[in-house]
CSV table of C-alpha atoms in Angstrom, one decimal:
chain,number,residue,atom,x,y,z
A,24,UNK,CA,-76.3,-59.0,45.3
A,25,UNK,CA,-77.0,-55.4,44.5
A,26,UNK,CA,-77.0,-54.1,40.9
A,27,UNK,CA,-74.1,-51.9,41.8
A,28,UNK,CA,-71.9,-54.8,42.9
A,29,UNK,CA,-69.7,-56.9,40.7
A,30,UNK,CA,-67.0,-59.5,41.1
A,31,UNK,CA,-63.3,-58.6,41.0
A,32,UNK,CA,-60.6,-60.8,39.5
A,33,UNK,CA,-60.1,-62.6,42.8
A,34,UNK,CA,-63.8,-63.5,43.0
A,35,UNK,CA,-64.7,-61.2,45.9
A,36,UNK,CA,-67.5,-58.6,45.8
A,37,UNK,CA,-66.7,-55.1,45.0
A,38,UNK,CA,-68.6,-51.9,44.3
A,39,UNK,CA,-69.1,-51.1,40.6
A,40,UNK,CA,-68.2,-47.4,39.9
A,41,UNK,CA,-71.4,-45.3,39.7
A,42,UNK,CA,-71.1,-41.8,38.2
A,43,UNK,CA,-71.9,-39.3,40.9
A,44,UNK,CA,-74.3,-36.5,39.9
A,45,UNK,CA,-71.5,-34.0,40.7
A,46,UNK,CA,-69.2,-35.5,38.1
A,47,UNK,CA,-68.9,-34.2,34.6
A,48,UNK,CA,-69.7,-36.4,31.5
A,49,UNK,CA,-67.2,-37.0,28.7
A,50,UNK,CA,-69.2,-34.6,26.5
A,51,UNK,CA,-68.8,-31.8,29.1
A,52,UNK,CA,-65.1,-32.5,29.5
A,53,UNK,CA,-64.7,-32.2,25.7
A,54,UNK,CA,-66.8,-29.1,25.6
A,55,UNK,CA,-64.7,-27.4,28.3
A,56,UNK,CA,-61.6,-28.3,26.3
A,57,UNK,CA,-63.1,-26.7,23.2
A,58,UNK,CA,-63.7,-23.5,25.1
A,59,UNK,CA,-60.0,-23.6,26.0
A,60,UNK,CA,-59.1,-24.0,22.3
A,61,UNK,CA,-61.2,-20.9,21.5
A,62,UNK,CA,-59.7,-19.0,24.4
A,63,UNK,CA,-56.1,-19.7,23.4
A,64,UNK,CA,-56.8,-19.2,19.7
A,65,UNK,CA,-57.6,-15.6,20.6
A,66,UNK,CA,-54.8,-15.3,23.1
A,67,UNK,CA,-52.2,-16.8,20.8
A,68,UNK,CA,-52.6,-13.8,18.4
A,69,UNK,CA,-53.3,-11.1,21.0
A,70,UNK,CA,-50.5,-11.9,23.4
A,71,UNK,CA,-48.0,-13.5,21.1
A,72,UNK,CA,-48.1,-10.9,18.2
A,73,UNK,CA,-49.4,-7.6,19.6
A,74,UNK,CA,-45.8,-6.6,20.5
A,75,UNK,CA,-44.6,-7.3,16.9
A,76,UNK,CA,-47.6,-5.5,15.5
A,77,UNK,CA,-47.1,-2.4,17.7
A,78,UNK,CA,-43.3,-2.1,16.9
A,79,UNK,CA,-43.2,-3.3,13.2
A,80,UNK,CA,-46.6,-2.2,11.8
A,81,UNK,CA,-48.1,0.4,14.2
A,82,UNK,CA,-44.7,2.1,14.4
A,83,UNK,CA,-44.9,2.5,18.2
A,84,UNK,CA,-41.8,3.3,20.3
A,85,UNK,CA,-41.0,0.4,22.5
A,86,UNK,CA,-41.0,2.6,25.6
A,87,UNK,CA,-44.5,3.9,24.8
A,88,UNK,CA,-45.6,0.3,24.2
A,89,UNK,CA,-44.2,-0.8,27.6
A,90,UNK,CA,-46.1,2.1,29.3
A,91,UNK,CA,-49.4,1.0,27.8
A,92,UNK,CA,-48.8,-2.6,29.0
A,93,UNK,CA,-47.9,-1.5,32.5
A,94,UNK,CA,-50.9,0.8,32.8
A,95,UNK,CA,-53.2,-2.0,31.6
A,96,UNK,CA,-51.8,-4.4,34.2
A,97,UNK,CA,-52.3,-1.8,37.0
A,98,UNK,CA,-55.9,-1.6,36.0
A,99,UNK,CA,-56.2,-5.4,35.8
A,100,UNK,CA,-55.2,-5.5,39.5
A,101,UNK,CA,-58.6,-3.9,40.2
A,102,UNK,CA,-60.6,-5.3,37.3
A,103,UNK,CA,-59.8,-9.0,37.5
A,104,UNK,CA,-60.8,-9.6,41.2
A,105,UNK,CA,-64.0,-7.6,40.6
A,106,UNK,CA,-64.8,-9.8,37.6
A,107,UNK,CA,-64.2,-12.8,39.9
A,108,UNK,CA,-66.7,-11.4,42.4
A,109,UNK,CA,-69.2,-10.7,39.6
A,110,UNK,CA,-68.9,-14.3,38.4
A,111,UNK,CA,-69.4,-15.7,41.9
A,112,UNK,CA,-72.5,-13.6,42.4
A,113,UNK,CA,-74.0,-14.3,39.0
A,114,UNK,CA,-77.5,-15.9,39.0
A,115,UNK,CA,-78.9,-17.3,35.8
A,116,UNK,CA,-80.7,-20.4,34.5
A,117,UNK,CA,-77.4,-21.3,32.9
A,118,UNK,CA,-75.3,-21.2,36.2
A,119,UNK,CA,-72.9,-18.7,37.7
A,120,UNK,CA,-70.1,-19.1,35.2
A,121,UNK,CA,-71.5,-20.7,32.1
A,122,UNK,CA,-73.7,-17.7,31.3
A,123,UNK,CA,-70.6,-15.5,30.6
A,124,UNK,CA,-69.7,-17.9,27.7
A,125,UNK,CA,-72.9,-16.8,26.0
A,126,UNK,CA,-72.8,-13.1,26.9
A,127,UNK,CA,-69.2,-12.0,26.0
A,128,UNK,CA,-67.6,-14.0,23.1
A,129,UNK,CA,-68.8,-11.5,20.5
A,130,UNK,CA,-67.3,-8.6,22.5
A,131,UNK,CA,-64.0,-10.4,22.7
A,132,UNK,CA,-64.0,-11.0,19.0
A,133,UNK,CA,-64.7,-7.4,18.2
A,134,UNK,CA,-62.0,-6.2,20.5
A,135,UNK,CA,-59.4,-8.5,19.0
A,136,UNK,CA,-60.0,-7.1,15.6
A,137,UNK,CA,-59.8,-3.5,16.9
A,138,UNK,CA,-56.5,-4.3,18.5
A,139,UNK,CA,-55.0,-5.2,15.1
A,140,UNK,CA,-56.4,-2.3,13.3
A,141,UNK,CA,-54.3,0.8,12.4
A,142,UNK,CA,-56.4,4.0,12.4
A,143,UNK,CA,-55.4,7.3,10.9
A,144,UNK,CA,-55.7,9.6,13.9
A,145,UNK,CA,-52.2,11.1,13.9
A,146,UNK,CA,-49.3,10.0,16.1
A,147,UNK,CA,-50.9,10.9,19.5
A,148,UNK,CA,-54.4,9.8,18.4
A,149,UNK,CA,-53.1,6.4,17.3
A,150,UNK,CA,-51.3,5.9,20.7
A,151,UNK,CA,-54.5,6.8,22.5
A,152,UNK,CA,-56.5,4.4,20.3
A,153,UNK,CA,-54.0,1.6,20.9
A,154,UNK,CA,-54.1,2.2,24.7
A,155,UNK,CA,-57.9,2.2,24.8
A,156,UNK,CA,-58.5,-0.8,22.6
A,157,UNK,CA,-55.7,-2.8,24.4
A,158,UNK,CA,-57.3,-2.1,27.8
A,159,UNK,CA,-60.8,-2.9,26.5
A,160,UNK,CA,-59.5,-6.2,25.1
A,161,UNK,CA,-58.0,-7.1,28.4
A,162,UNK,CA,-61.3,-6.5,30.2
A,163,UNK,CA,-63.3,-8.4,27.6
A,164,UNK,CA,-60.9,-11.3,27.7
A,165,UNK,CA,-61.1,-11.4,31.5
A,166,UNK,CA,-65.0,-11.5,31.4
A,167,UNK,CA,-64.8,-14.9,29.7
A,168,UNK,CA,-61.5,-16.2,31.0
A,169,UNK,CA,-62.3,-16.1,34.7
A,170,UNK,CA,-65.7,-17.8,34.3
A,171,UNK,CA,-64.1,-20.4,32.0
A,172,UNK,CA,-61.3,-21.2,34.4
A,173,UNK,CA,-63.9,-21.4,37.3
A,174,UNK,CA,-66.0,-23.9,35.5
A,175,UNK,CA,-64.1,-27.1,36.5
A,176,UNK,CA,-64.8,-26.5,40.2
A,177,UNK,CA,-68.4,-26.0,39.4
A,178,UNK,CA,-68.6,-29.0,37.0
A,179,UNK,CA,-67.4,-31.5,39.7
A,180,UNK,CA,-66.3,-31.6,43.3
A,181,UNK,CA,-64.1,-34.7,42.7
A,182,UNK,CA,-60.4,-33.8,42.6
A,183,UNK,CA,-59.6,-36.6,40.3
A,184,UNK,CA,-62.3,-35.6,37.9
A,185,UNK,CA,-61.1,-32.0,38.0
A,186,UNK,CA,-57.5,-33.1,37.2
A,187,UNK,CA,-59.0,-34.9,34.2
A,188,UNK,CA,-60.8,-31.7,33.1
A,189,UNK,CA,-57.7,-29.6,33.5
A,190,UNK,CA,-55.6,-32.1,31.7
A,191,UNK,CA,-57.9,-32.3,28.7
A,192,UNK,CA,-58.3,-28.5,28.7
A,193,UNK,CA,-54.6,-27.9,29.0
A,194,UNK,CA,-54.1,-30.3,26.1
A,195,UNK,CA,-56.6,-28.3,24.0
A,196,UNK,CA,-55.2,-24.9,25.0
A,197,UNK,CA,-51.6,-26.0,24.3
A,198,UNK,CA,-52.7,-27.4,20.9
A,199,UNK,CA,-54.5,-24.1,20.1
A,200,UNK,CA,-51.4,-22.1,21.0
A,201,UNK,CA,-49.1,-24.4,19.0
A,202,UNK,CA,-51.4,-24.5,15.9
A,203,UNK,CA,-52.0,-20.7,16.3
A,204,UNK,CA,-48.4,-19.9,16.3
A,205,UNK,CA,-47.9,-22.2,13.4
A,206,UNK,CA,-50.7,-20.6,11.3
A,207,UNK,CA,-50.3,-17.0,12.2
A,208,UNK,CA,-47.0,-16.5,10.3
A,209,UNK,CA,-48.4,-18.4,7.3
A,210,UNK,CA,-51.6,-16.2,7.3
A,211,UNK,CA,-49.5,-13.0,7.7
A,212,UNK,CA,-47.4,-13.9,4.7
A,213,UNK,CA,-50.4,-14.9,2.7
A,214,UNK,CA,-52.2,-11.7,3.4
A,215,UNK,CA,-49.3,-9.4,2.6
A,216,UNK,CA,-46.4,-10.0,4.9
A,217,UNK,CA,-45.4,-9.4,8.5
A,218,UNK,CA,-45.1,-5.6,7.8
A,219,UNK,CA,-48.6,-5.3,6.5
A,220,UNK,CA,-51.5,-3.8,8.5
A,221,UNK,CA,-54.0,-5.6,6.2
A,222,UNK,CA,-52.3,-8.9,7.0
A,223,UNK,CA,-52.7,-8.5,10.7
A,224,UNK,CA,-56.3,-7.3,10.3
A,225,UNK,CA,-57.4,-10.3,8.2
A,226,UNK,CA,-55.6,-12.7,10.5
A,227,UNK,CA,-57.4,-11.1,13.5
A,228,UNK,CA,-60.8,-11.5,11.8
A,229,UNK,CA,-60.2,-15.2,11.2
A,230,UNK,CA,-59.0,-15.9,14.7
A,231,UNK,CA,-61.9,-13.8,16.2
A,232,UNK,CA,-64.5,-15.9,14.3
A,233,UNK,CA,-62.9,-19.2,15.3
A,234,UNK,CA,-62.5,-18.2,19.0
A,235,UNK,CA,-66.0,-16.9,19.3
A,236,UNK,CA,-67.5,-20.0,17.7
A,237,UNK,CA,-65.6,-22.3,20.1
A,238,UNK,CA,-66.6,-20.3,23.2
A,239,UNK,CA,-70.2,-20.7,22.2
A,240,UNK,CA,-69.7,-24.4,21.6
A,241,UNK,CA,-68.3,-24.7,25.2
A,242,UNK,CA,-71.4,-22.9,26.5
A,243,UNK,CA,-73.6,-25.4,24.7
A,244,UNK,CA,-71.9,-28.6,25.9
A,245,UNK,CA,-70.9,-27.8,29.5
A,246,UNK,CA,-73.1,-27.9,32.6
A,247,UNK,CA,-72.6,-26.8,36.3
A,248,UNK,CA,-73.3,-29.7,38.7
A,249,UNK,CA,-71.9,-28.4,42.0
A,250,UNK,CA,-74.6,-26.7,43.9
A,251,UNK,CA,-74.0,-22.9,44.3
A,252,UNK,CA,-74.0,-21.7,47.9
A,253,UNK,CA,-77.3,-20.5,49.2
A,254,UNK,CA,-75.9,-18.1,51.7
A,255,UNK,CA,-75.7,-14.4,51.0
A,256,UNK,CA,-72.5,-13.4,49.2
A,257,UNK,CA,-70.0,-11.6,51.5
A,258,UNK,CA,-67.4,-9.3,50.0
A,259,UNK,CA,-65.4,-9.5,53.3
A,260,UNK,CA,-65.3,-13.3,53.1
A,261,UNK,CA,-64.4,-13.1,49.4
A,262,UNK,CA,-61.3,-11.0,50.1
A,263,UNK,CA,-60.5,-13.0,53.1
A,264,UNK,CA,-60.5,-16.1,50.9
A,265,UNK,CA,-57.7,-14.4,49.0
A,266,UNK,CA,-55.6,-12.9,51.7
A,267,UNK,CA,-55.6,-15.8,54.2
A,268,UNK,CA,-55.0,-18.4,51.5
A,269,UNK,CA,-51.3,-19.1,51.9
A,270,UNK,CA,-51.3,-22.1,49.4
A,271,UNK,CA,-52.9,-19.8,46.8
A,272,UNK,CA,-50.3,-17.1,47.3
A,273,UNK,CA,-47.5,-19.7,46.8
A,274,UNK,CA,-49.2,-21.0,43.6
A,275,UNK,CA,-49.8,-17.4,42.4
A,276,UNK,CA,-46.1,-16.5,42.6
A,277,UNK,CA,-45.0,-19.8,41.0
A,278,UNK,CA,-47.6,-19.4,38.3
A,279,UNK,CA,-46.4,-15.8,37.6
A,280,UNK,CA,-42.8,-16.9,37.2
A,281,UNK,CA,-43.7,-19.9,34.9
A,282,UNK,CA,-45.9,-17.6,32.8
A,283,UNK,CA,-43.0,-15.1,32.6
A,284,UNK,CA,-40.7,-17.8,31.2
A,285,UNK,CA,-43.2,-19.1,28.8
A,286,UNK,CA,-44.6,-15.8,27.4
A,287,UNK,CA,-41.1,-14.3,27.1
A,288,UNK,CA,-40.1,-17.2,25.0
A,289,UNK,CA,-43.2,-17.1,22.8
A,290,UNK,CA,-43.0,-13.3,22.4
A,291,UNK,CA,-39.4,-13.4,21.3
A,292,UNK,CA,-39.9,-16.3,18.9
A,293,UNK,CA,-41.1,-13.9,16.3
A,294,UNK,CA,-38.0,-11.8,16.5
A,295,UNK,CA,-35.8,-14.9,17.0
A,296,UNK,CA,-37.0,-16.7,13.8
A,297,UNK,CA,-37.2,-13.5,11.7
A,298,UNK,CA,-33.8,-12.0,12.5
A,299,UNK,CA,-31.6,-14.6,14.3
A,300,UNK,CA,-32.7,-17.7,12.3
A,301,UNK,CA,-33.5,-15.6,9.2
A,302,UNK,CA,-37.0,-16.8,8.3
A,303,UNK,CA,-40.2,-16.0,10.1
A,304,UNK,CA,-41.8,-19.2,8.5
A,305,UNK,CA,-39.5,-21.2,10.8
A,306,UNK,CA,-41.9,-20.1,13.6
A,307,UNK,CA,-44.6,-22.3,12.0
A,308,UNK,CA,-42.2,-25.2,11.7
A,309,UNK,CA,-41.1,-24.6,15.3
A,310,UNK,CA,-44.7,-24.8,16.5
A,311,UNK,CA,-45.3,-28.0,14.5
A,312,UNK,CA,-42.2,-29.7,15.9
A,313,UNK,CA,-43.3,-28.9,19.5
A,314,UNK,CA,-46.8,-30.4,19.0
A,315,UNK,CA,-45.7,-33.9,20.0
A,316,UNK,CA,-43.9,-32.6,23.1
A,317,UNK,CA,-47.1,-30.7,24.2
A,318,UNK,CA,-49.1,-33.9,23.8
A,319,UNK,CA,-46.6,-35.9,25.8
A,320,UNK,CA,-46.1,-33.3,28.5
A,321,UNK,CA,-49.8,-32.8,29.1
A,322,UNK,CA,-50.6,-36.5,29.0
A,323,UNK,CA,-47.7,-37.3,31.4
A,324,UNK,CA,-48.7,-34.7,34.1
A,325,UNK,CA,-51.5,-36.7,35.7
A,326,UNK,CA,-49.4,-39.9,35.9
A,327,UNK,CA,-46.5,-38.0,37.4
A,328,UNK,CA,-48.7,-36.3,40.0
A,329,UNK,CA,-50.3,-39.6,40.9
A,330,UNK,CA,-46.8,-41.2,41.3
A,331,UNK,CA,-45.0,-38.5,43.3
A,332,UNK,CA,-47.5,-35.8,44.1
A,333,UNK,CA,-48.2,-32.4,42.5
A,334,UNK,CA,-45.5,-30.5,44.4
A,335,UNK,CA,-42.6,-32.8,43.6
A,336,UNK,CA,-43.8,-33.1,40.0
A,337,UNK,CA,-43.7,-29.4,39.5
A,338,UNK,CA,-40.2,-29.0,41.1
A,339,UNK,CA,-38.9,-31.9,38.9
A,340,UNK,CA,-40.2,-30.2,35.8
A,341,UNK,CA,-38.5,-26.9,36.7
A,342,UNK,CA,-35.2,-28.6,37.2
A,343,UNK,CA,-35.5,-30.5,33.9
A,344,UNK,CA,-36.3,-27.3,32.1
A,345,UNK,CA,-33.3,-25.5,33.5
A,346,UNK,CA,-31.0,-28.3,32.3
A,347,UNK,CA,-32.5,-28.3,28.8
A,348,UNK,CA,-32.4,-24.5,28.6
A,349,UNK,CA,-28.7,-24.5,29.5
A,350,UNK,CA,-27.9,-27.0,26.8
A,351,UNK,CA,-30.0,-25.1,24.3
A,352,UNK,CA,-28.0,-21.9,25.0
A,353,UNK,CA,-24.6,-23.7,24.8
A,354,UNK,CA,-25.3,-25.4,21.4
A,355,UNK,CA,-26.1,-22.0,19.8
A,356,UNK,CA,-28.4,-21.3,16.9
A,357,UNK,CA,-26.2,-22.6,14.0
A,358,UNK,CA,-28.1,-25.8,13.6
A,359,UNK,CA,-31.9,-25.4,13.0
A,360,UNK,CA,-32.7,-29.1,13.9
A,361,UNK,CA,-31.0,-28.6,17.3
A,362,UNK,CA,-32.9,-25.4,17.9
A,363,UNK,CA,-36.2,-27.1,17.1
A,364,UNK,CA,-35.4,-30.1,19.3
A,365,UNK,CA,-34.4,-28.1,22.3
A,366,UNK,CA,-37.4,-25.8,22.0
A,367,UNK,CA,-39.7,-28.8,21.9
A,368,UNK,CA,-38.1,-30.2,25.1
A,369,UNK,CA,-38.6,-26.8,26.8
A,370,UNK,CA,-42.3,-26.8,25.8
A,371,UNK,CA,-42.7,-30.3,27.1
A,372,UNK,CA,-41.8,-29.2,30.6
A,373,UNK,CA,-43.8,-26.0,30.5
A,374,UNK,CA,-46.9,-27.8,29.2
A,375,UNK,CA,-46.9,-30.4,31.9
A,376,UNK,CA,-46.3,-27.6,34.5
A,377,UNK,CA,-49.4,-25.8,33.5
A,378,UNK,CA,-51.5,-28.9,34.1
A,379,UNK,CA,-50.1,-29.2,37.6
A,380,UNK,CA,-50.6,-25.5,38.3
A,381,UNK,CA,-54.2,-25.6,37.3
A,382,UNK,CA,-54.9,-28.6,39.5
A,383,UNK,CA,-53.1,-27.1,42.5
A,384,UNK,CA,-55.0,-23.8,42.1
A,385,UNK,CA,-58.3,-25.6,42.1
A,386,UNK,CA,-57.4,-27.3,45.3
A,387,UNK,CA,-57.0,-23.9,47.0
A,388,UNK,CA,-60.7,-23.3,46.4
A,389,UNK,CA,-61.7,-25.8,49.0
A,390,UNK,CA,-58.9,-24.5,51.3
A,391,UNK,CA,-60.4,-21.0,51.0
A,392,UNK,CA,-63.9,-22.4,51.7
A,393,UNK,CA,-62.5,-24.3,54.7
A,394,UNK,CA,-61.0,-21.1,56.1
A,395,UNK,CA,-63.9,-18.7,55.5
A,396,UNK,CA,-67.1,-20.8,55.0
A,397,UNK,CA,-67.7,-19.2,51.6
A,398,UNK,CA,-66.9,-20.9,48.3
A,399,UNK,CA,-65.3,-18.4,45.9
A,400,UNK,CA,-64.3,-20.2,42.6
A,401,UNK,CA,-64.4,-17.0,40.6
A,402,UNK,CA,-62.4,-14.8,43.0
A,403,UNK,CA,-59.7,-17.4,43.4
A,404,UNK,CA,-59.6,-18.2,39.7
A,405,UNK,CA,-59.3,-14.5,38.8
A,406,UNK,CA,-55.8,-14.6,40.3
A,407,UNK,CA,-54.8,-16.9,37.4
A,408,UNK,CA,-56.1,-14.5,34.8
A,409,UNK,CA,-54.4,-11.6,36.6
A,410,UNK,CA,-51.2,-13.5,36.9
A,411,UNK,CA,-51.2,-14.3,33.1
A,412,UNK,CA,-51.8,-10.8,32.1
A,413,UNK,CA,-49.3,-9.4,34.6
A,414,UNK,CA,-46.7,-11.8,33.2
A,415,UNK,CA,-47.6,-10.5,29.7
A,416,UNK,CA,-47.0,-6.9,30.8
A,417,UNK,CA,-43.7,-7.7,32.5
A,418,UNK,CA,-42.6,-9.5,29.3
A,419,UNK,CA,-43.7,-6.5,27.3
A,420,UNK,CA,-41.5,-4.3,29.4
A,421,UNK,CA,-38.6,-6.8,29.2
A,422,UNK,CA,-38.9,-7.2,25.5
A,423,UNK,CA,-39.0,-3.4,25.1
A,424,UNK,CA,-35.8,-3.2,27.2
A,425,UNK,CA,-34.1,-6.0,25.1
A,426,UNK,CA,-35.0,-4.3,21.8
A,427,UNK,CA,-33.8,-0.9,23.1
A,428,UNK,CA,-30.6,-2.1,24.7
A,429,UNK,CA,-29.5,-4.2,21.7
A,430,UNK,CA,-30.2,-1.5,19.1
A,431,UNK,CA,-33.0,-3.3,17.4
A,432,UNK,CA,-34.3,-1.6,14.2
A,433,UNK,CA,-37.4,-3.1,12.6
A,434,UNK,CA,-37.4,-4.7,9.2
A,435,UNK,CA,-33.6,-4.6,8.7
A,436,UNK,CA,-30.7,-7.0,9.3
A,437,UNK,CA,-29.7,-7.1,13.0
A,438,UNK,CA,-26.3,-6.9,14.5
A,439,UNK,CA,-24.6,-10.0,16.0
A,440,UNK,CA,-25.1,-8.6,19.5
A,441,UNK,CA,-28.9,-8.3,18.9
A,442,UNK,CA,-29.2,-11.8,17.4
A,443,UNK,CA,-27.2,-13.3,20.3
A,444,UNK,CA,-29.5,-11.5,22.8
A,445,UNK,CA,-32.5,-13.0,21.1
A,446,UNK,CA,-31.0,-16.5,21.3
A,447,UNK,CA,-30.2,-16.0,25.1
A,448,UNK,CA,-33.8,-14.9,25.8
A,449,UNK,CA,-35.3,-17.8,23.9
A,450,UNK,CA,-32.9,-20.5,25.1
A,451,UNK,CA,-31.4,-20.0,28.6
A,452,UNK,CA,-33.4,-17.2,30.2
A,453,UNK,CA,-36.7,-19.1,30.4
A,454,UNK,CA,-35.0,-21.9,32.3
A,455,UNK,CA,-33.4,-19.5,34.8
A,456,UNK,CA,-36.7,-17.6,35.3
A,457,UNK,CA,-38.8,-20.7,35.7
A,458,UNK,CA,-36.4,-22.1,38.3
A,459,UNK,CA,-37.1,-19.0,40.5
A,460,UNK,CA,-40.6,-20.3,40.7
A,461,UNK,CA,-39.4,-23.2,42.8
A,462,UNK,CA,-38.9,-21.0,45.8
A,463,UNK,CA,-42.6,-20.6,46.8
A,464,UNK,CA,-43.0,-24.4,46.6
A,465,UNK,CA,-40.9,-24.9,49.7
A,466,UNK,CA,-43.7,-23.0,51.6
A,467,UNK,CA,-46.6,-24.8,49.9
A,468,UNK,CA,-48.3,-27.1,52.5
A,469,UNK,CA,-51.5,-28.2,50.8
A,470,UNK,CA,-50.6,-31.7,50.0
A,471,UNK,CA,-52.9,-34.3,48.6
A,472,UNK,CA,-53.4,-35.8,52.1
A,473,UNK,CA,-54.2,-32.4,53.6
A,474,UNK,CA,-56.7,-31.6,50.8
A,475,UNK,CA,-58.5,-34.9,51.4
A,476,UNK,CA,-58.8,-34.0,55.1
A,477,UNK,CA,-60.2,-30.6,54.2
A,478,UNK,CA,-62.8,-32.2,51.9
A,479,UNK,CA,-64.0,-34.5,54.6
A,480,UNK,CA,-64.3,-31.6,57.1
A,481,UNK,CA,-66.3,-29.6,54.5
A,482,UNK,CA,-68.6,-32.6,53.9
A,483,UNK,CA,-69.3,-32.8,57.6
A,484,UNK,CA,-70.0,-29.1,57.9
A,485,UNK,CA,-72.5,-29.3,55.0
A,486,UNK,CA,-74.2,-32.3,56.5
A,487,UNK,CA,-74.4,-30.5,59.8
A,488,UNK,CA,-76.0,-27.5,58.1
A,489,UNK,CA,-78.6,-29.7,56.4
A,490,UNK,CA,-79.5,-31.4,59.7
A,491,UNK,CA,-79.8,-28.0,61.4
A,492,UNK,CA,-82.4,-26.8,58.9
């Protein structure tokens, strides 16, 4: 009997699992997850607190802030796909995507610190400074984010292995977001308070160093095993892989809506805990309480998708989140324990949803290759980065509108109307918004069975190309 054969519990011969050369090792899976921790350490501060920094420390008018966010996202519509193309065309001894985790982390760290620095250039000069540094931060973050998100498809061609990578990475990123949101208020208070420019600057320095170190750790541990295409890169096929990829468009819209719900909640948490609940340190406690729910949601996602499929799992999570959000709104904010519990249940659904979304997006890479004959991990992955930043911009506009319409005034006690509005946006609105994301799923046709068929066809095509050489 062959060395690769063993006996099953019934006594019959069966093949012993042998690790394929295109499958990632446990060390690489961990390394990729650590990169995600670094990524979300940076993003937790930049995305979650830049709005509060601009309004409460920088002294920026909410309408001006919304204008900066909107302009930055318009630029991202050009910049992010181009970065995806650059990543796909990259050639280095480290691979197409991994090399960017060596080149750009220091730039990201520097830009993060600049974003949380208050210059003395006068009112208009400061606004220009804020706009330029915010856009540069977006570009720097994209230059690492797209290659990082493209890595799983280059680490292994096995869908099960990729789901494992995404699950571990999502666990790491959710933990980073949770711990980050827990530590940031503590650090701000320790360095001078939430109204102190020095406090934000010192917090940014710490998060920049941690994020940069973890990016570089990811670079050191991860390897690319899936062979890069040898054919000449075609811009036409790259864009065709986007615009003819119907499953990708469905996922993009759903991902945008889920990000809107999640980022809106996280952004308003600062205002909600500070003014509605009366103590910004509750934000740290809120993050700590949600930690077990993130672990549970992230760990449960692979089992749910295996049981009922990715599409049904995602729809079920959306419905559950809507019910939880409605109850959260109805119970009000008079009981802190109830607020913490309902927030944790919301995060459970969102955390599991992001695992499923990541896996479904990766599946569309093979669909695009099947349609065009060219593999474009970076181009397709760039849509996720663009979607996340577009959601951040839309949330920035929405938050600015909420602050303006409710008569919000920084650093003073708020009216009952303003506090009620903050509660609605944190509790019920995320559930409503997230449920809208269910609509594209009714048009999503890339089931697990269809993806398996596509993988077989691609395997036959590659074998035919080899035989024709």
